[in-house]
Amino acid sequence: MEEKIREEIRSIERRMEWKLESLNKAVEEFKESAASYDAYHITTFLPGKIEEIARCKAEVEKLAEQKQMLEYMLGK
């Protein structure tokens, strides 16, 4: 059972890395867009980028919570 938990932790860590890469990419795209967009494009396209950033951030936080729970289970 302990090995299954450890494998799941490794799986979560890989997914977290992937999501963090997505988050960093979304933030970088937002910065570049905000610097170059005019008012129309800012109001039209940046809200979607903000939602993407929020979604990625929430997914990373959820995975971190899952990892923490599994690590707690190993400690007992």
Short mmCIF file of C-alpha atoms in Angstrom, two decimals:
data_model
loop_
_atom_site.label_atom_id
_atom_site.label_comp_id
_atom_site.label_asym_id
_atom_site.label_seq_id
_atom_site.Cartn_x
_atom_site.Cartn_y
_atom_site.Cartn_z
CA MET A 1 0.00 0.00 0.00
CA GLU A 2 2.82 2.38 0.87
CA GLU A 3 4.39 1.94 -2.58
CA LYS A 4 1.06 2.76 -4.28
CA ILE A 5 0.84 5.96 -2.27
CA ARG A 6 4.40 6.89 -3.19
CA GLU A 7 3.67 6.24 -6.88
CA GLU A 8 0.58 8.44 -6.69
CA ILE A 9 2.66 11.20 -5.08
CA ARG A 10 5.16 10.97 -7.95
CA SER A 11 2.29 11.12 -10.44
CA ILE A 12 0.88 14.21 -8.74
CA GLU A 13 4.31 15.85 -8.74
CA ARG A 14 4.60 15.28 -12.50
CA ARG A 15 1.15 16.75 -13.08
CA MET A 16 2.04 19.72 -10.88
CA GLU A 17 5.19 20.36 -12.92
CA TRP A 18 3.16 20.26 -16.13
CA LYS A 19 0.51 22.59 -14.71
CA LEU A 20 3.14 24.99 -13.37
CA GLU A 21 4.68 25.14 -16.83
CA SER A 22 1.23 25.95 -18.24
CA LEU A 23 0.72 28.59 -15.57
CA ASN A 24 4.07 30.23 -16.24
CA LYS A 25 3.40 30.22 -19.97
CA ALA A 26 -0.04 31.79 -19.47
CA VAL A 27 1.41 34.50 -17.23
CA GLU A 28 4.15 35.28 -19.74
CA GLU A 29 1.60 35.47 -22.59
CA PHE A 30 -0.53 37.79 -20.46
CA LYS A 31 2.41 40.10 -19.78
CA GLU A 32 3.38 40.23 -23.44
CA SER A 33 -0.20 40.82 -24.55
CA ALA A 34 -0.89 43.51 -21.96
CA ALA A 35 2.21 45.36 -23.07
CA SER A 36 1.28 45.35 -26.76
CA TYR A 37 -2.54 45.34 -26.93
CA ASP A 38 -4.69 48.39 -27.53
CA ALA A 39 -7.80 49.10 -25.44
CA TYR A 40 -10.08 46.94 -27.59
CA HIS A 41 -7.84 43.90 -27.42
CA ILE A 42 -7.22 44.35 -23.72
CA THR A 43 -10.93 44.36 -22.91
CA THR A 44 -11.69 41.58 -25.38
CA PHE A 45 -8.88 39.08 -24.91
CA LEU A 46 -7.19 39.65 -21.55
CA PRO A 47 -10.17 38.51 -19.44
CA GLY A 48 -9.86 35.07 -21.06
CA LYS A 49 -6.15 35.00 -20.27
CA ILE A 50 -6.90 35.94 -16.65
CA GLU A 51 -9.39 33.06 -16.44
CA GLU A 52 -6.78 30.68 -17.85
CA ILE A 53 -4.26 31.82 -15.23
CA ALA A 54 -6.81 31.42 -12.43
CA ARG A 55 -7.78 27.96 -13.67
CA CYS A 56 -4.15 26.79 -13.83
CA LYS A 57 -3.44 28.23 -10.39
CA ALA A 58 -6.48 26.47 -8.90
CA GLU A 59 -5.42 23.16 -10.46
CA VAL A 60 -1.91 23.47 -9.03
CA GLU A 61 -3.35 24.24 -5.59
CA LYS A 62 -5.70 21.24 -5.80
CA LEU A 63 -2.84 18.93 -6.74
CA ALA A 64 -0.73 20.34 -3.89
CA GLU A 65 -3.53 19.54 -1.44
CA GLN A 66 -3.81 15.99 -2.79
CA LYS A 67 -0.07 15.51 -2.46
CA GLN A 68 -0.10 16.86 1.08
CA MET A 69 -2.90 14.46 2.04
CA LEU A 70 -1.01 11.48 0.64
CA GLU A 71 2.18 12.54 2.40
CA TYR A 72 0.21 12.77 5.63
CA MET A 73 -1.08 9.24 5.07
CA LEU A 74 2.52 8.02 4.73
CA GLY A 75 3.45 9.68 7.99
CA LYS A 76 0.95 7.64 10.00
#
